[in-house]
Short mmCIF file of C-alpha atoms in Angstrom, two decimals:
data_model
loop_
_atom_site.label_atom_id
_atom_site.label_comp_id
_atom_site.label_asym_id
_atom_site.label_seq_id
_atom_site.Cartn_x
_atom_site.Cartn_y
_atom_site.Cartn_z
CA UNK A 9 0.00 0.00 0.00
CA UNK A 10 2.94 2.52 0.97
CA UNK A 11 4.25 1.85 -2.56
CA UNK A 12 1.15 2.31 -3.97
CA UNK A 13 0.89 5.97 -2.50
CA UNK A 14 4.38 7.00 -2.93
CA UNK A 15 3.71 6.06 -6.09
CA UNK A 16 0.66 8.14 -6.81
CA UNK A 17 2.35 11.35 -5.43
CA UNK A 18 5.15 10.91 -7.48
CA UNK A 19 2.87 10.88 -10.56
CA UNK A 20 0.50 14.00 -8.96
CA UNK A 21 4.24 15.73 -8.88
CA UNK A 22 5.00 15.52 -12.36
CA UNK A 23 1.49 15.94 -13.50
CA UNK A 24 0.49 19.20 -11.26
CA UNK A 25 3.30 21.12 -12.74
CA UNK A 26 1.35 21.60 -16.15
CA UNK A 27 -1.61 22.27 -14.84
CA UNK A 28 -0.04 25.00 -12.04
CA UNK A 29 -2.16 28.71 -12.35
CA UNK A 30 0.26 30.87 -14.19
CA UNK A 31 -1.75 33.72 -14.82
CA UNK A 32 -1.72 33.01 -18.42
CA UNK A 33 -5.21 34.05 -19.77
CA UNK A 34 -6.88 34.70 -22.79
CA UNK A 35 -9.30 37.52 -23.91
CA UNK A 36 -11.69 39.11 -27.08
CA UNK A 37 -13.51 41.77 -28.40
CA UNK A 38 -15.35 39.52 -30.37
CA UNK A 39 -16.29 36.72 -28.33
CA UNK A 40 -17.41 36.28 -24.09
CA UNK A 41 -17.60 33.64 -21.71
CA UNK A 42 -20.85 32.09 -21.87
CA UNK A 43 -22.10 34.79 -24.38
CA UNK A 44 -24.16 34.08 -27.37
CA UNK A 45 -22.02 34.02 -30.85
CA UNK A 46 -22.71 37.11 -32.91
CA UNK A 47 -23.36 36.21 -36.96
CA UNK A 48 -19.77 36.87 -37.89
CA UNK A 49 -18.72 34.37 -36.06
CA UNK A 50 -21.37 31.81 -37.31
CA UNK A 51 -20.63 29.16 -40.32
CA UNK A 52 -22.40 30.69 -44.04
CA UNK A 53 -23.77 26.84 -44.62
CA UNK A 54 -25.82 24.40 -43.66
CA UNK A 55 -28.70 26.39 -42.76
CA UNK A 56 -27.17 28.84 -41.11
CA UNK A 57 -26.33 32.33 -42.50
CA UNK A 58 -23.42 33.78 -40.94
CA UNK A 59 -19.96 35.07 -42.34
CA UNK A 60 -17.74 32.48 -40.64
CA UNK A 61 -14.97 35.24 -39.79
CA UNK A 62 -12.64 34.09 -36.70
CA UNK A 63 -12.43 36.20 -33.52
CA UNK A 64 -9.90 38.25 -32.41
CA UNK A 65 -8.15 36.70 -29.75
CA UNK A 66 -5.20 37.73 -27.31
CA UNK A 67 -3.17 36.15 -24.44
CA UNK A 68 -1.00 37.49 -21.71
CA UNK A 69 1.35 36.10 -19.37
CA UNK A 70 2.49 32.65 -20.99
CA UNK A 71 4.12 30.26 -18.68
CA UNK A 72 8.27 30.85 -18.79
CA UNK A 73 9.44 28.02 -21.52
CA UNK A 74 6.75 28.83 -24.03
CA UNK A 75 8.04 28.19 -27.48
CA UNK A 76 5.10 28.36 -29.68
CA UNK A 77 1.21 28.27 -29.05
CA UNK A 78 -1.90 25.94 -30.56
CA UNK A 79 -5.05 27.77 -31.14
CA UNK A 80 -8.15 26.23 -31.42
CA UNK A 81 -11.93 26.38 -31.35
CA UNK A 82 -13.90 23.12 -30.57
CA UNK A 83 -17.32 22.53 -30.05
CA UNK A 84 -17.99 19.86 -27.44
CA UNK A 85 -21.78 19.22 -27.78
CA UNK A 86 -21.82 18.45 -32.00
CA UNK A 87 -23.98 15.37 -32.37
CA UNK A 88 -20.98 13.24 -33.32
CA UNK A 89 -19.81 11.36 -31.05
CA UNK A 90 -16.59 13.26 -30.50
CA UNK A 91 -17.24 17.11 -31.01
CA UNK A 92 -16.49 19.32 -34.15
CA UNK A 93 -12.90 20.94 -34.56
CA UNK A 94 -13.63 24.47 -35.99
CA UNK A 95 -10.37 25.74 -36.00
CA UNK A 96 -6.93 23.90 -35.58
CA UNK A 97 -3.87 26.22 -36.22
CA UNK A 98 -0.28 25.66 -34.05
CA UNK A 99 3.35 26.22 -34.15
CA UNK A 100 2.08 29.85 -33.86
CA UNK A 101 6.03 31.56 -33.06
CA UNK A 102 6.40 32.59 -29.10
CA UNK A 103 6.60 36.08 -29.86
CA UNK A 104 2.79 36.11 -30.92
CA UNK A 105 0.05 38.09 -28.58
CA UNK A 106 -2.72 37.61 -30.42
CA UNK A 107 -4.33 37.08 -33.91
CA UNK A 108 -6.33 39.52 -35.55
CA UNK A 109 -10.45 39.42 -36.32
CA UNK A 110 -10.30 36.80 -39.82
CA UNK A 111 -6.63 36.01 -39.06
CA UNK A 112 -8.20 32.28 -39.55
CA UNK A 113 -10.58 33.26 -42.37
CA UNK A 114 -9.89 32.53 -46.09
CA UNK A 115 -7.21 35.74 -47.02
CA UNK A 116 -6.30 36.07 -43.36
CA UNK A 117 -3.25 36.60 -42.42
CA UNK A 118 -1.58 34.23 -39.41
CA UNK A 119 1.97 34.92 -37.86
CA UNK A 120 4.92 33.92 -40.01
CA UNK A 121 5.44 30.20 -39.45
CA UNK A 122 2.12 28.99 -37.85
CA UNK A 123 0.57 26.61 -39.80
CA UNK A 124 -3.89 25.55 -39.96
CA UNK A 125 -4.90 21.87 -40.66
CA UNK A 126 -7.93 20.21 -41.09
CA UNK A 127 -10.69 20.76 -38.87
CA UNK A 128 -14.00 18.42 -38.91
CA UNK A 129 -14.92 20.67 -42.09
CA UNK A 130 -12.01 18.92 -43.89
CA UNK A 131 -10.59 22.10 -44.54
CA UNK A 132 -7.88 24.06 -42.65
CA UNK A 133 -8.79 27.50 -41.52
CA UNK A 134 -11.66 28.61 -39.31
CA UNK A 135 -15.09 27.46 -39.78
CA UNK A 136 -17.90 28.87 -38.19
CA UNK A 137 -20.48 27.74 -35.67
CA UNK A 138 -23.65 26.18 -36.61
CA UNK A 139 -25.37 23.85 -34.41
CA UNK A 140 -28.60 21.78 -35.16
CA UNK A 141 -31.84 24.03 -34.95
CA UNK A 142 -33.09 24.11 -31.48
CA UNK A 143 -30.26 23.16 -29.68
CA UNK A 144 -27.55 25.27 -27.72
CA UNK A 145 -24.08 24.66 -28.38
CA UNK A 146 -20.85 25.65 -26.27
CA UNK A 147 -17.88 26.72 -28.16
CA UNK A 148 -14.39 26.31 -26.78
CA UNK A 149 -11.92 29.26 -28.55
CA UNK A 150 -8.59 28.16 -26.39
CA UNK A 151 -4.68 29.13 -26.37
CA UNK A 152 -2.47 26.48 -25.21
CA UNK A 153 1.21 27.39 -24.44
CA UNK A 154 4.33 25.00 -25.08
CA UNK A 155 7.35 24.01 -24.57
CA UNK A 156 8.33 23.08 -28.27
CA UNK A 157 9.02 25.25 -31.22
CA UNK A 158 7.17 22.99 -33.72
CA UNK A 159 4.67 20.41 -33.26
CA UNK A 160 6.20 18.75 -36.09
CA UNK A 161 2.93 18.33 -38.60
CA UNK A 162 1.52 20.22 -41.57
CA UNK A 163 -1.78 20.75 -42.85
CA UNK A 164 -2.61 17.70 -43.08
CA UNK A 165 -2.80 16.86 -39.45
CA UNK A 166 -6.20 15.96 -38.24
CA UNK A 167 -7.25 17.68 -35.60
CA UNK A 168 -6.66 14.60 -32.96
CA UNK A 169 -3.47 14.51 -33.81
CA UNK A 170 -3.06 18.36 -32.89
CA UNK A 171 -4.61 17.76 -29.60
CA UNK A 172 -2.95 14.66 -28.38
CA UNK A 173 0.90 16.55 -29.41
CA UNK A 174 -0.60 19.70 -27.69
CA UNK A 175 -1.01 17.77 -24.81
CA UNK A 176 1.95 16.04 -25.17
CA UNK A 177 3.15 19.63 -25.11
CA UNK A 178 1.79 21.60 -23.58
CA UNK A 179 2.88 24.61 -20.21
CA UNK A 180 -0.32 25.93 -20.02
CA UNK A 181 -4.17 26.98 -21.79
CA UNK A 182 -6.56 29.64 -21.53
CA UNK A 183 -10.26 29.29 -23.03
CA UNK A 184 -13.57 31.01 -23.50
CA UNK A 185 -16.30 29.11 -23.48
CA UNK A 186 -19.07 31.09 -25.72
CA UNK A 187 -22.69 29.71 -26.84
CA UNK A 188 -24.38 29.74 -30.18
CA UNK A 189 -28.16 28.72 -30.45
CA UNK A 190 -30.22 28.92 -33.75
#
């Protein structure tokens, strides 16, 4: 049993470093915790009739040993099984603060070096919300800071493979959680 607890604090120790409060957070002007989604923001398909423009975004106070940063948006409650992957763009350089309204949208422009794969649209760039009629989906626009310069894919990446090497990699996230409801 002692081994068993030793252990399990030794594993706590190496885990509870990553997930430590750093102050790192991340802010818009386009988008607000547990706000409703305004029509820029929303996917132009599908039923829905938005202009599926990416927010602004911008982050402060990244963990000390940040290298490059992931971006994505992810809705949780898509009837799939496993979510939908709006947006998907990393090895976004460590100098970068923030990315402009559309940085994400067709003829936006991203930091030098960052690089957008596929999201569930099977597209890279940012893709809009649009859940069923009738129901209320959360959408999850995070930062995630790490310790690598380069997550080592391209464009091609799925988006599961983005997440698992962010994890892999990963100091430290920050995340709104907004709503969109049709």
């Amino acid at each position: 049993m002692k081994h068993l607890i030793t252990t399990a604090a030794l594993a706590v120790s190496l885990v509870a470093p990553a997930f430590a409060d750093t102050g790192f957070t991340l802010s818009s002007p386009d988008i607000a915790e547990g706000k409703q989604l305004d029509n820029t923001i929303v996917l132009n398909a599908f039923g829905c009739e938005g202009d599926s423009i990416s927010p602004a975004l911008e982050w402060s106070n990244p963990p000390e040993g940040t290298k490059s940063f992931v971006v994505t948006a992810y809705d949780p409650d898509a009837p799939t099984g496993s979510g939908w992957w709006h947006w998907v763009a990393f090895d976004i350089p460590a100098d970068a603060t923030a990315l402009a309204r559309g940085a994400g949208s067709e003829g936006g422009e991203m930091p030098a070096g960052t690089v957008q794969s596929r999201t569930d649209f099977g597209t890279a760039g940012f893709g809009g919300a649009c859940p069923p009629p009738g129901e209320v989906h959360r959408y999850q626009f995070a930062v995630h800071a790490l310790g690598v310069e380069s997550l080592g894919l391209d464009e091609n990446a799925s988006a599961a493979l983005v997440g698992f090497m962010t994890g892999a990699n990963s100091l430290a996230s920050a995340r709104i959680t907004a709503v969109y409801s049709r």
